[in-house]
Tab-separated table of C-alpha atoms in Angstrom:
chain	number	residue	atom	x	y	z
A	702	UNK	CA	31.315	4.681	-3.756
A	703	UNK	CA	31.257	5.775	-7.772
A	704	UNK	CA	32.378	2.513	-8.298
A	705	UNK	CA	29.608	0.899	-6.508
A	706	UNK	CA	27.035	3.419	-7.908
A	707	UNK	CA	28.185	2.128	-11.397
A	708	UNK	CA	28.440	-1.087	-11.021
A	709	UNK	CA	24.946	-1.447	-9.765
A	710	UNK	CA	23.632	1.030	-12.513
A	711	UNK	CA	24.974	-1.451	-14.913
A	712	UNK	CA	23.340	-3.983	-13.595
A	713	UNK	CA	20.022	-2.406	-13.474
A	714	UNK	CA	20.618	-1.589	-17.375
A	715	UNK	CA	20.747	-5.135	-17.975
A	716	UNK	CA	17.836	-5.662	-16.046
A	717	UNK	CA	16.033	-3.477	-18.005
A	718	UNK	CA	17.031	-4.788	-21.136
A	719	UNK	CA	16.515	-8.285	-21.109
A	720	UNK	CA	12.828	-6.622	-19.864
A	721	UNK	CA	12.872	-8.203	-16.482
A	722	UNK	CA	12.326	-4.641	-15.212
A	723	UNK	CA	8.566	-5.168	-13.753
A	724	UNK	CA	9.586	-7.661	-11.455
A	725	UNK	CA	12.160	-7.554	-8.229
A	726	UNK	CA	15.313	-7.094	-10.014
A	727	UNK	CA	18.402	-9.090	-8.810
A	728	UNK	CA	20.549	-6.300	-7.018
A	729	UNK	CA	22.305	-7.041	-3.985
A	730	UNK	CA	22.767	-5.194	-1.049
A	731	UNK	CA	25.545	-4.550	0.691
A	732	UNK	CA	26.067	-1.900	2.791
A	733	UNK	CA	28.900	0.124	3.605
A	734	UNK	CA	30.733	-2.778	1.789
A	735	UNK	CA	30.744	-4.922	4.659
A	736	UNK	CA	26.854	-5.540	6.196
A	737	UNK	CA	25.127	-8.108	3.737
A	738	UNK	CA	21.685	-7.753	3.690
A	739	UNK	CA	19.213	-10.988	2.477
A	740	UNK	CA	16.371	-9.248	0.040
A	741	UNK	CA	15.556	-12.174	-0.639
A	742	UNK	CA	14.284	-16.039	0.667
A	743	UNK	CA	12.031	-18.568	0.682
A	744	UNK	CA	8.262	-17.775	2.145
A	745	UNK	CA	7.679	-18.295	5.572
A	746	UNK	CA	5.019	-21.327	5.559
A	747	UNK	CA	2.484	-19.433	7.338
A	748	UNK	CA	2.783	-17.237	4.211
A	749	UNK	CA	0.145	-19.402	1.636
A	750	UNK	CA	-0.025	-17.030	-0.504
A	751	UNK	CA	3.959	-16.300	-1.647
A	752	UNK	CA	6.664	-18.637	-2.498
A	753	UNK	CA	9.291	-15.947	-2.253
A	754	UNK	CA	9.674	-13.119	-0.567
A	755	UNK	CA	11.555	-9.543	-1.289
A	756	UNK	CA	12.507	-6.930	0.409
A	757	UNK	CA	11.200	-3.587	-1.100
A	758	UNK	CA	14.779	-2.267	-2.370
A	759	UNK	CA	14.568	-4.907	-4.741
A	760	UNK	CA	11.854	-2.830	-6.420
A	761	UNK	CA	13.362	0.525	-6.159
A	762	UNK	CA	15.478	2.582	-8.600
A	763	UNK	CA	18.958	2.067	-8.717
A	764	UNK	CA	19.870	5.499	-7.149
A	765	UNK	CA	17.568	4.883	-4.325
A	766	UNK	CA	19.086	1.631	-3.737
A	767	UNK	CA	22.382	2.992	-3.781
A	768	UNK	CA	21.540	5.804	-1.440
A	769	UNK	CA	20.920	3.280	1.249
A	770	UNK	CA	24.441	1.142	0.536
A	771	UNK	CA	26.435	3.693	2.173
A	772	UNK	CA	25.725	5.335	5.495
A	773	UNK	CA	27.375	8.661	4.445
A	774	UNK	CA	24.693	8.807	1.337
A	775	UNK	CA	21.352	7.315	3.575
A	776	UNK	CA	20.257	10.230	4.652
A	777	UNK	CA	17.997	8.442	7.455
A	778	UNK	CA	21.580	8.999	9.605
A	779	UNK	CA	21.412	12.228	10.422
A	780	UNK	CA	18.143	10.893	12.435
A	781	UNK	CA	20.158	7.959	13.880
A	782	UNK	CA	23.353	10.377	15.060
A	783	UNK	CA	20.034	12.897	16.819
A	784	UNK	CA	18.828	9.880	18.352
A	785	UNK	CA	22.042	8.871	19.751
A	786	UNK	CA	22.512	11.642	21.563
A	787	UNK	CA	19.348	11.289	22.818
A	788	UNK	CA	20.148	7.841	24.173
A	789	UNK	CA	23.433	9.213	25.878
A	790	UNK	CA	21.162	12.179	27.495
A	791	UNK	CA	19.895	12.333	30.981
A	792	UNK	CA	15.959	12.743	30.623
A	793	UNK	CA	13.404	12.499	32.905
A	794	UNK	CA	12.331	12.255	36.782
A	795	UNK	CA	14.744	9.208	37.258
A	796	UNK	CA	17.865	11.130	36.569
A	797	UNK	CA	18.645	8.396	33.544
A	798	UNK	CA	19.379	8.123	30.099
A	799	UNK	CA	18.844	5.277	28.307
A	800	UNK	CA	22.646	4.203	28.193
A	801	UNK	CA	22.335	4.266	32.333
A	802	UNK	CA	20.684	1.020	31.914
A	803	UNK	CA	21.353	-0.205	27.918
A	804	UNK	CA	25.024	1.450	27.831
A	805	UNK	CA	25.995	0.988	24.413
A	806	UNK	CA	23.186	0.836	21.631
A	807	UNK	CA	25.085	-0.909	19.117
A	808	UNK	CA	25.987	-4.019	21.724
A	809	UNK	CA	22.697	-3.980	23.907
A	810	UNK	CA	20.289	-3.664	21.338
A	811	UNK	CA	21.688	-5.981	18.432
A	812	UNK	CA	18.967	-8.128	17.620
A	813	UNK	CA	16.075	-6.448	19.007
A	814	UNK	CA	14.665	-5.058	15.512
A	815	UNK	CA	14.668	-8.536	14.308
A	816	UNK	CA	12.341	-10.173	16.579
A	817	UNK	CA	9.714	-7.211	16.990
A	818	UNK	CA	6.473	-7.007	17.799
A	819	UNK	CA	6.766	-9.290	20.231
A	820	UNK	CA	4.816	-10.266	23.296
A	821	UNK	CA	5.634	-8.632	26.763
A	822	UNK	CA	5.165	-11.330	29.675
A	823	UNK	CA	4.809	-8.506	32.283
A	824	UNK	CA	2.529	-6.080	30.674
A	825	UNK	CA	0.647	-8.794	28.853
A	826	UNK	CA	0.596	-7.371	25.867
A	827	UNK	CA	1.933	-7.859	22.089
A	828	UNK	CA	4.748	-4.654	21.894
A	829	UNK	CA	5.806	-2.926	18.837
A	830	UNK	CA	9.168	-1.403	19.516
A	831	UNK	CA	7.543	2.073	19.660
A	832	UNK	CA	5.209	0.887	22.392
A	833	UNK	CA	8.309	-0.510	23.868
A	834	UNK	CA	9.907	2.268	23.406
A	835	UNK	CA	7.510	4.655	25.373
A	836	UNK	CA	7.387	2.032	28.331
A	837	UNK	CA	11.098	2.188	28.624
A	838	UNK	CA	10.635	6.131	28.656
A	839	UNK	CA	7.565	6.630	30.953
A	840	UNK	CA	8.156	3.788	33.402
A	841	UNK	CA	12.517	3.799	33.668
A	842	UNK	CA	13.183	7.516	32.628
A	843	UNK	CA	9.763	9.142	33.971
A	844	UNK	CA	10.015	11.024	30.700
A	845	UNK	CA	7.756	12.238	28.485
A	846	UNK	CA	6.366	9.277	25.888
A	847	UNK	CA	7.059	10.113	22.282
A	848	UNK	CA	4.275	10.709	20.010
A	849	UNK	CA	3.720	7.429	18.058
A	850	UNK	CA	5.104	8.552	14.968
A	851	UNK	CA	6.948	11.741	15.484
A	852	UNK	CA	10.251	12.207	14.440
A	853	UNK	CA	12.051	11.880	18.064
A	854	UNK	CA	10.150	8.128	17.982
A	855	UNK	CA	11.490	7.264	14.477
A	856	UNK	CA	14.819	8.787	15.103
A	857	UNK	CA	15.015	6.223	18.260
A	858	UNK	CA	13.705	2.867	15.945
A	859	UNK	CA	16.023	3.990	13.801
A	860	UNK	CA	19.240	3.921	15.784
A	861	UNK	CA	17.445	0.560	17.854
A	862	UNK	CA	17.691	-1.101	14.354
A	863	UNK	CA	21.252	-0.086	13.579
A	864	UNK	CA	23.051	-3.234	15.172
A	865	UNK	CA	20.148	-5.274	13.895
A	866	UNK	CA	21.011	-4.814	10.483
A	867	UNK	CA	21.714	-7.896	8.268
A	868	UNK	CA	20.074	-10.119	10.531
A	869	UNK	CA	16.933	-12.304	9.639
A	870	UNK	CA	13.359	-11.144	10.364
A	871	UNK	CA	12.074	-13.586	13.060
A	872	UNK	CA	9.138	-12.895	14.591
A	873	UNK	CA	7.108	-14.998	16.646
A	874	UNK	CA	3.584	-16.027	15.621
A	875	UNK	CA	2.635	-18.816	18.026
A	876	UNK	CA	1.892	-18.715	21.820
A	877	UNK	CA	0.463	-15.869	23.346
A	878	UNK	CA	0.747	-13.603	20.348
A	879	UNK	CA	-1.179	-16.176	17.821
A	880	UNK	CA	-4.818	-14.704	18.851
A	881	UNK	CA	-3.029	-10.772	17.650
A	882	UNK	CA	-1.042	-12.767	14.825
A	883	UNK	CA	-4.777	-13.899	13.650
A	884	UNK	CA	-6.270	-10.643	13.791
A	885	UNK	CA	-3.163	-9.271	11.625
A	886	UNK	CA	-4.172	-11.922	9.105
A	887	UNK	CA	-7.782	-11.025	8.887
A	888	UNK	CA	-7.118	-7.708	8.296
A	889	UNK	CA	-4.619	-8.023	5.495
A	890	UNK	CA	-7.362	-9.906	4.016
A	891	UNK	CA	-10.152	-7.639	4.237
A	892	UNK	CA	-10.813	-5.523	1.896
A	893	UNK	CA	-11.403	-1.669	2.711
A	894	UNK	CA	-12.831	1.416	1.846
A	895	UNK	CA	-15.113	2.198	-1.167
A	896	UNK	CA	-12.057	1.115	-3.109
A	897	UNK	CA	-12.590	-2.141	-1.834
A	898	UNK	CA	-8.250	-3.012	-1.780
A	899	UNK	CA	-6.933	-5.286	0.888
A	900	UNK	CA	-3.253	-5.145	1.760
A	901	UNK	CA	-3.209	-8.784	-0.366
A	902	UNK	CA	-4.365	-7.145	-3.256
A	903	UNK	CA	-1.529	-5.339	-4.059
A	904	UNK	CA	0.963	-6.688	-2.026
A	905	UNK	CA	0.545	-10.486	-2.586
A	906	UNK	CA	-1.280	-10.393	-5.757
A	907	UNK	CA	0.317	-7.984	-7.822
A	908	UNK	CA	3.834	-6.795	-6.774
A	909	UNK	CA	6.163	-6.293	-9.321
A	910	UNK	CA	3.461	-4.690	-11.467
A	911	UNK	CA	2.805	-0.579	-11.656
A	912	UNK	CA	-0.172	0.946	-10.270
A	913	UNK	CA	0.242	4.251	-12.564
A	914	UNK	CA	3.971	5.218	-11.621
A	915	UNK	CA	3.559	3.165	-8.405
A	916	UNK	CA	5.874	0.329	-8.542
A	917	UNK	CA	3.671	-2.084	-6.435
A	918	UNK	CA	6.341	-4.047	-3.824
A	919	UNK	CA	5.559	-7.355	-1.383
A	920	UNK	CA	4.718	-4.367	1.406
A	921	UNK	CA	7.232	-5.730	3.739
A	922	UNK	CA	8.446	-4.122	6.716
A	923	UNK	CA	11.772	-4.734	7.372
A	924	UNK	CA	12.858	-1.411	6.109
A	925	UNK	CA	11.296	0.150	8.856
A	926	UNK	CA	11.596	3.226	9.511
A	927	UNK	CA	11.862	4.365	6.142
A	928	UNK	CA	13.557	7.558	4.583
A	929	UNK	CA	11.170	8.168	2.019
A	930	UNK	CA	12.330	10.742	-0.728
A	931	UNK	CA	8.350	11.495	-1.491
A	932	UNK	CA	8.294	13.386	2.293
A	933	UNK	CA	11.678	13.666	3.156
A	934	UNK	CA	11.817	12.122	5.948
A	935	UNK	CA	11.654	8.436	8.394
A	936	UNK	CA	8.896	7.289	8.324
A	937	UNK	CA	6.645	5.152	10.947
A	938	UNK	CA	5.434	1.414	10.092
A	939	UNK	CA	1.916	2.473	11.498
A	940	UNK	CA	2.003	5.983	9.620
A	941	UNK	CA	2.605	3.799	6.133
A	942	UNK	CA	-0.228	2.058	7.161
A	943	UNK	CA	-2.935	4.732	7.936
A	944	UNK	CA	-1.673	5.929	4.760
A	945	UNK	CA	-1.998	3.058	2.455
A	946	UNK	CA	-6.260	1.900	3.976
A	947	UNK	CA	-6.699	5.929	3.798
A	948	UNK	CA	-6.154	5.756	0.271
A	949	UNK	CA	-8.416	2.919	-0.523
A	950	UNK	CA	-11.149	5.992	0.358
A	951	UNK	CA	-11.669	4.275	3.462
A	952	UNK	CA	-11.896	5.066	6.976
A	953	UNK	CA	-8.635	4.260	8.279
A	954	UNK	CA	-6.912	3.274	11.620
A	955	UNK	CA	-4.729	4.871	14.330
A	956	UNK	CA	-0.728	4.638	14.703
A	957	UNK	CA	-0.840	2.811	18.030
A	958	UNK	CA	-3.637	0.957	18.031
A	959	UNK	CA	-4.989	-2.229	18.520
A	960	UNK	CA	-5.828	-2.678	15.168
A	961	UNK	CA	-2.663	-1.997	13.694
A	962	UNK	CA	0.008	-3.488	16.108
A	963	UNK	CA	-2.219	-6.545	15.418
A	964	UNK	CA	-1.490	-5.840	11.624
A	965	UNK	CA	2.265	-4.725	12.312
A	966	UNK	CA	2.582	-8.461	14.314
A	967	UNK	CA	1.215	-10.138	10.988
A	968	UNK	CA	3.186	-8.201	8.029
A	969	UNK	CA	6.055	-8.538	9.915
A	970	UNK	CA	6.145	-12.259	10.295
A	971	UNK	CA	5.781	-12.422	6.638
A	972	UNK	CA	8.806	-11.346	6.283
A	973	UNK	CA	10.612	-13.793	8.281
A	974	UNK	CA	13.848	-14.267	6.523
A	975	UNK	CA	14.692	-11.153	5.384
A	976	UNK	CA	17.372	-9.005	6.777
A	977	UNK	CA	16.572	-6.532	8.946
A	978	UNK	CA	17.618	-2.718	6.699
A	979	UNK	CA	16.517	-0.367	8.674
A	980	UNK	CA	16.442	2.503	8.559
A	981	UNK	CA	15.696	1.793	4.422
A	982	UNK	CA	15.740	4.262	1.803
A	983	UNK	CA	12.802	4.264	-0.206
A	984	UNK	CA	10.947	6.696	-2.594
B	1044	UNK	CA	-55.242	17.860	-26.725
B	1045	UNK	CA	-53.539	16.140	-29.500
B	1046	UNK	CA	-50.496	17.729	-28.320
B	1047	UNK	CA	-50.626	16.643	-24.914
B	1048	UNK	CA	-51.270	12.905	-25.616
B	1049	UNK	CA	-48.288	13.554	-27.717
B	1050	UNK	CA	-46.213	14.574	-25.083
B	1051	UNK	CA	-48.015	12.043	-22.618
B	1052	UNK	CA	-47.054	9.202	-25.032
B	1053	UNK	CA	-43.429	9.912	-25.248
B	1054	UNK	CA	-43.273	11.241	-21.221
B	1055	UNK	CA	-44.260	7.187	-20.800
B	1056	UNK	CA	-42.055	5.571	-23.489
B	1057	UNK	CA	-39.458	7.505	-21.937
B	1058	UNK	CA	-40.045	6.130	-18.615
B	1059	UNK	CA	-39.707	2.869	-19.727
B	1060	UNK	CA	-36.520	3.297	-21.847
B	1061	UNK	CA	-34.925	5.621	-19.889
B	1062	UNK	CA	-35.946	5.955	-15.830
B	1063	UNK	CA	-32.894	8.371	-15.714
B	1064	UNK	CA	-30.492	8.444	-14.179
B	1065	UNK	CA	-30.340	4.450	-12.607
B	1066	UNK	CA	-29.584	5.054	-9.152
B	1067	UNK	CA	-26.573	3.030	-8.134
B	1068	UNK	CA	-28.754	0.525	-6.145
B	1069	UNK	CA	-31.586	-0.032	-8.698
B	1070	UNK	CA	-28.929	-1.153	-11.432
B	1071	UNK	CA	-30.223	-4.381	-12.918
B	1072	UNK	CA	-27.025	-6.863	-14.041
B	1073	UNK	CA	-27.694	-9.794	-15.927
B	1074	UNK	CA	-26.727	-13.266	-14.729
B	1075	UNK	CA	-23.107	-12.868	-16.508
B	1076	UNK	CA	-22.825	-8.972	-15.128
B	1077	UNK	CA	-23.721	-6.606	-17.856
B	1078	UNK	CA	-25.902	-3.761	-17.951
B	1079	UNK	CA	-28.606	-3.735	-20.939
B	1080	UNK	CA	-29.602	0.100	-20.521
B	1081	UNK	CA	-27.526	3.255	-20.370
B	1082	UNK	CA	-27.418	4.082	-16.983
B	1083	UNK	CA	-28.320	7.826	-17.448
B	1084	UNK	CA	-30.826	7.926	-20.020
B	1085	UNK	CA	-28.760	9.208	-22.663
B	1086	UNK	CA	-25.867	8.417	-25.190
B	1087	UNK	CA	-22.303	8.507	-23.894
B	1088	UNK	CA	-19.978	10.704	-25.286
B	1089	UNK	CA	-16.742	9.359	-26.153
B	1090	UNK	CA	-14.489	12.209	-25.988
B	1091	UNK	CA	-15.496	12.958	-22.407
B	1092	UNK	CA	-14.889	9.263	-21.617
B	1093	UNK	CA	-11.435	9.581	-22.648
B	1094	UNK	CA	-11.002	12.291	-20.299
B	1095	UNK	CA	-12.459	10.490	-17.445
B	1096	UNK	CA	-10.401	7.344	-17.679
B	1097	UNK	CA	-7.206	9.298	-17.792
B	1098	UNK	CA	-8.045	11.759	-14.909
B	1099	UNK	CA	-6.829	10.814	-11.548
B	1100	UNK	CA	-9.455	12.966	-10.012
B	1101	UNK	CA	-11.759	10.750	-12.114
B	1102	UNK	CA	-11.785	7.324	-13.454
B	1103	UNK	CA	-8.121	7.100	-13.857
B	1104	UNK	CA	-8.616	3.668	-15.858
B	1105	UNK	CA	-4.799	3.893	-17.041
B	1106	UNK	CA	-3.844	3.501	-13.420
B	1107	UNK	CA	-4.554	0.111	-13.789
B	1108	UNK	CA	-4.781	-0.510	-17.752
B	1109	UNK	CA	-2.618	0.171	-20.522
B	1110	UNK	CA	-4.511	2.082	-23.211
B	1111	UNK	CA	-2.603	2.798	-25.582
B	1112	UNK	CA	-4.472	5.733	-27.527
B	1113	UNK	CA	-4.536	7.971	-24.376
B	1114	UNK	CA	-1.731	10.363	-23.789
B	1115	UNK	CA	-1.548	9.448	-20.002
B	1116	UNK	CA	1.735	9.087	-18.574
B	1117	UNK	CA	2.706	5.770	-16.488
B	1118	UNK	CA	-0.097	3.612	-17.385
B	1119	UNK	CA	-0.617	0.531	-15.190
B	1120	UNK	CA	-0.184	-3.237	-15.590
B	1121	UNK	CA	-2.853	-4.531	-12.636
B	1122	UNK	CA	-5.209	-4.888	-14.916
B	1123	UNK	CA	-5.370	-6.096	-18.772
B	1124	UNK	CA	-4.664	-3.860	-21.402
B	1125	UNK	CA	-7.965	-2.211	-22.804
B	1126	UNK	CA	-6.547	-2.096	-26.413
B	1127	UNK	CA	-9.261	-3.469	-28.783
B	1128	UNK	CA	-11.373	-4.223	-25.605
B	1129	UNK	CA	-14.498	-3.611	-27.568
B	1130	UNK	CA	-14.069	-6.452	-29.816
B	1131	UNK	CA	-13.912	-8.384	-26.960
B	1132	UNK	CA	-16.998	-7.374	-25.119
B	1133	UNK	CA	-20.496	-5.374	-26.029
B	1134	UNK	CA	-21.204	-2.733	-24.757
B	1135	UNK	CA	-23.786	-4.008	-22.502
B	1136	UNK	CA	-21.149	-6.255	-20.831
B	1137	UNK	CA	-18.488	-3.188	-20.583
B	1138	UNK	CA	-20.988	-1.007	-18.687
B	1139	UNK	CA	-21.290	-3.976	-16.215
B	1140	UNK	CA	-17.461	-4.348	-15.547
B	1141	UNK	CA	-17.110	-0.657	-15.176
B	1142	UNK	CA	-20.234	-0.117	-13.156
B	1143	UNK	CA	-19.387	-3.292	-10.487
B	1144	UNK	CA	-16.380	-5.782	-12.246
B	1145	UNK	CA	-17.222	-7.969	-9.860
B	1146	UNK	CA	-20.787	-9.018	-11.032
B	1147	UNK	CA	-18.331	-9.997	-13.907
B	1148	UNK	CA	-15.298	-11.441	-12.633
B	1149	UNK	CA	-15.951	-12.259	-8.488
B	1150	UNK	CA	-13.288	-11.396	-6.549
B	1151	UNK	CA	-11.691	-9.364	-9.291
B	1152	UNK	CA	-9.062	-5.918	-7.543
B	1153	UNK	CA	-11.133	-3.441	-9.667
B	1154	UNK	CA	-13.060	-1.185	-7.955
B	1155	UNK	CA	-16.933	-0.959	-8.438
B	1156	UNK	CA	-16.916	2.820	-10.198
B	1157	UNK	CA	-21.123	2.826	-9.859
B	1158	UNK	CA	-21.892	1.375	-6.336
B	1159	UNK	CA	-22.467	2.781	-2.785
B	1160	UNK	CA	-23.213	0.604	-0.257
B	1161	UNK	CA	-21.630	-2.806	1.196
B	1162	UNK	CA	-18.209	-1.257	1.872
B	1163	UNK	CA	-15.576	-1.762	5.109
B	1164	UNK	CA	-15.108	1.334	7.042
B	1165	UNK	CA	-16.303	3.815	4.151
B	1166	UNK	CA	-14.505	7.101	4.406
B	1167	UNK	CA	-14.799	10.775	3.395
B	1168	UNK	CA	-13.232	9.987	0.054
B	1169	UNK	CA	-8.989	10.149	1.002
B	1170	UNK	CA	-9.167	12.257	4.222
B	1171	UNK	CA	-9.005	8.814	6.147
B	1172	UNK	CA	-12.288	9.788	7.932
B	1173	UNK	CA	-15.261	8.209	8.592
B	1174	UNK	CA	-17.992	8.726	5.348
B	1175	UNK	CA	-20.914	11.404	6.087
B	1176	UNK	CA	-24.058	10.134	5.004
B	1177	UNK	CA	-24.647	8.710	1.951
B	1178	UNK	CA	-21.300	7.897	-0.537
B	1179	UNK	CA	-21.757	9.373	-3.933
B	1180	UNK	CA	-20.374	6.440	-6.499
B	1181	UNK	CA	-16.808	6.780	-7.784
B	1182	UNK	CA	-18.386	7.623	-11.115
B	1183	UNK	CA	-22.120	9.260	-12.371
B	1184	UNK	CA	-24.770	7.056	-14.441
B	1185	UNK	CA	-22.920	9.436	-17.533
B	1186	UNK	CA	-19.562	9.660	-16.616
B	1187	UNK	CA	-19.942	5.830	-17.016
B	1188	UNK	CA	-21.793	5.803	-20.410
B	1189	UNK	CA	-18.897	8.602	-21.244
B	1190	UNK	CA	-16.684	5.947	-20.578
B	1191	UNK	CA	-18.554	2.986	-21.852
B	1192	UNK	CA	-18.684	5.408	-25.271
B	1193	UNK	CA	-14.864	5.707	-24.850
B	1194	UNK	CA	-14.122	1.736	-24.713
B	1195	UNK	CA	-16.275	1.418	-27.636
B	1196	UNK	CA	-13.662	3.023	-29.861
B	1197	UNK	CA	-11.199	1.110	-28.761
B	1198	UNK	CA	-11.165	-1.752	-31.753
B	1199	UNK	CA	-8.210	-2.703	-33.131
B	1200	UNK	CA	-6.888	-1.585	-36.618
């Protein structure tokens, strides 16, 4: 791990002195020396407005980035070893735990982070995996939902994502999720608040540049949750989102609804590509 | 009597000069987005202005422009750097940008600092709620000429 940690500081020395330092540097990540993760690919075509995109460690100090290379530094596991006891724990009017029907999360679920939110042909609905989540607890356990964003629901996405790590982003934007996938669009688009920012404004038009100490990333979400070293703890997609239109002094939107699983469906597919790191380690 | 036609007299060629302050939605731009009068009625004061565009509580102008004579830490790159910006501009056309950029530049990021209305979903400044009654701009008709003063310093050496 020292090894690693120096190797990569290196690199982001000569980064900073050949003055590519505003833009994504050229890290790689690997975790735990085995799990390579792509921060990097071509855009998505439904993406006009990028020609590549980059995962948000490429932005990030080099001792953040190395936090999340090794699972014994990321300090998102201690969430993802609470949450798998949960999953192995009998909760709920049905007498089951979600290994009764899933068994073992790193076999059942692998995949699943990569290809959500994603439409649900029996409930009709686009799903995040939080609202997927809750389903699975209130209709199969007769538990208890989890609060959109507390810390049992991010613990959960978090361990979900686990097996998913490493493999592409690929959500789907056609079919019966295209009218949501639109909405998504419109919104990153629109500009809120008295600040008058849309999500494009920083995130399309100016990453790799600083707002103030802010440096300004391509917003992407397959990070998801995120240990953030600003709160201390995961974070939830739809939290990062009611925090980023609150701050354009506008009046923001709920974690769960409409509004923002549309936008969750949308930011997600422009990241198509990109390897699924959650749960991420950012500042 | 003389007095008062004194006083009369100077009460009118005030009102002309100066209907202070400008309210935010009786600004007059120019085709090209400047602002010919100071917005308050009076002088700016440049010292003030620096304060305002390094204060995050304020105008925090550094969080998007480099300027180099401020002692702000992390200055920002969104914007251009505002070194020698008033041999660039007058000061008619800097009051513009900062009062509404994008009477200058359309579709520019920057955020109108002396506008109220026209906004999506206005909130109660950063609480994420809904805005109660009428916004107050970002700025007031002098913190602008403070900072309109400010930029007018900045010429290079």
């Amino acid at each position: 791990m020292l090894r690693r940690t120096t190797t990569i500081l290196a690199a982001g020395l000569v980064a900073v002195a050949t003055g590519a330092w505003s833009d994504a540097d050229d890290n790689e990540l690997v975790v735990n020396d085995e799990i390579e993760i792509t921060t990097q690919a071509a855009a998505p075509a439904h993406v006009e407005g990028l020609s590549e995109i980059y995962s948000g460690w490429r932005f990030r100090e080099v001792d953040t980035q190395a936090a999340q290379m090794d699972d014994f530094d990321n300090p998102a596991f201690l969430a993802v070893d609470a949450a798998q006891i949960k999953w192995d724990t009998v909760e709920g009017e049905a007498g089951k735990s979600c290994a009764s029907c899933h068994d073992d999360v790193m076999e059942s679920m692998k995949g699943v982070r990569a290809v959500y939110p994603k439409w649900n042909e029996t409930a009709g609905e686009v799903r995040t995996l939080a609202m997927q989540i809750n389903a699975c607890r209130t209709e199969n356990l007769k538990a208890e939902a989890y609060g959109y964003t507390s810390n049992d629901m991010t613990a959960m996405e978090a361990l979900i994502s686990v097996p998913s790590r490493g493999m592409p982003m690929d959500v789907a934007i056609d079919g019966p999720v295209q009218s949501t996938w639109e909405q998504g669009k419109e919104m990153y688009y629109t500009r809120y608040g008295q600040l008058e920012l849309s999500c494009s404004n920083c995130h399309e038009d100016n990453y790799g540049n600083y707002i103030r100490a802010d440096h300004l990333s391509q917003g992407q979400t397959n990070g998801f949750p995120v240990y953030r070293l600003k709160n201390t703890k995961l974070n939830q997609v739809q939290d990062r989102f009611k925090g980023c239109i609150r701050d354009t002094r506008a009046e923001t939107f709920n974690p769960g609804s409409p509004e923002f699983v549309a936008l969750e469906l949308y930011v997600a597919s422009r990241g198509n590509g990109l390897g699924v790191e959650a749960p991420s380690v950012r500042n | 009597m003389r007095l008062s036609t004194l006083t009369l007299a100077m009460t009118l060629a005030a009102g002309v000069a100066y209907a202070n302050p400008v309210a935010p939605g009786d600004v007059s731009y120019t085709e090209y987005g400047a602002i010919e009068a100071s917005l308050s009625g009076a002088p700016g004061d440049a010292v003030n202005g620096a304060s305002v565009a390094s204060s995050r509580a304020m105008g925090n102008c550094v969080a998007c422009h480099k300027v180099s004579s401020l002692d702000a830490a992390f200055q920002g790159e969104v914007g251009p750097s505002l070194d020698g910006v008033a041999d660039r501009w007058s000061e008619s056309e800097l009051r513009g940008i900062v009062a509404n950029a994008k009477k200058t530049y359309e579709g520019t990021i920057m955020p109108s600092f002396y506008k109220i209305s026209g906004f999506v979903r206005p909130g109660d400044a950063f609480t994420g709620k809904a805005a109660q009654g009428e916004l107050d701009p970002l700025l007031s008709a002098q913190q602008i000429e403070d900072v309109v003063a400010f930029l007018m310093t900045l010429k290079a050496q």
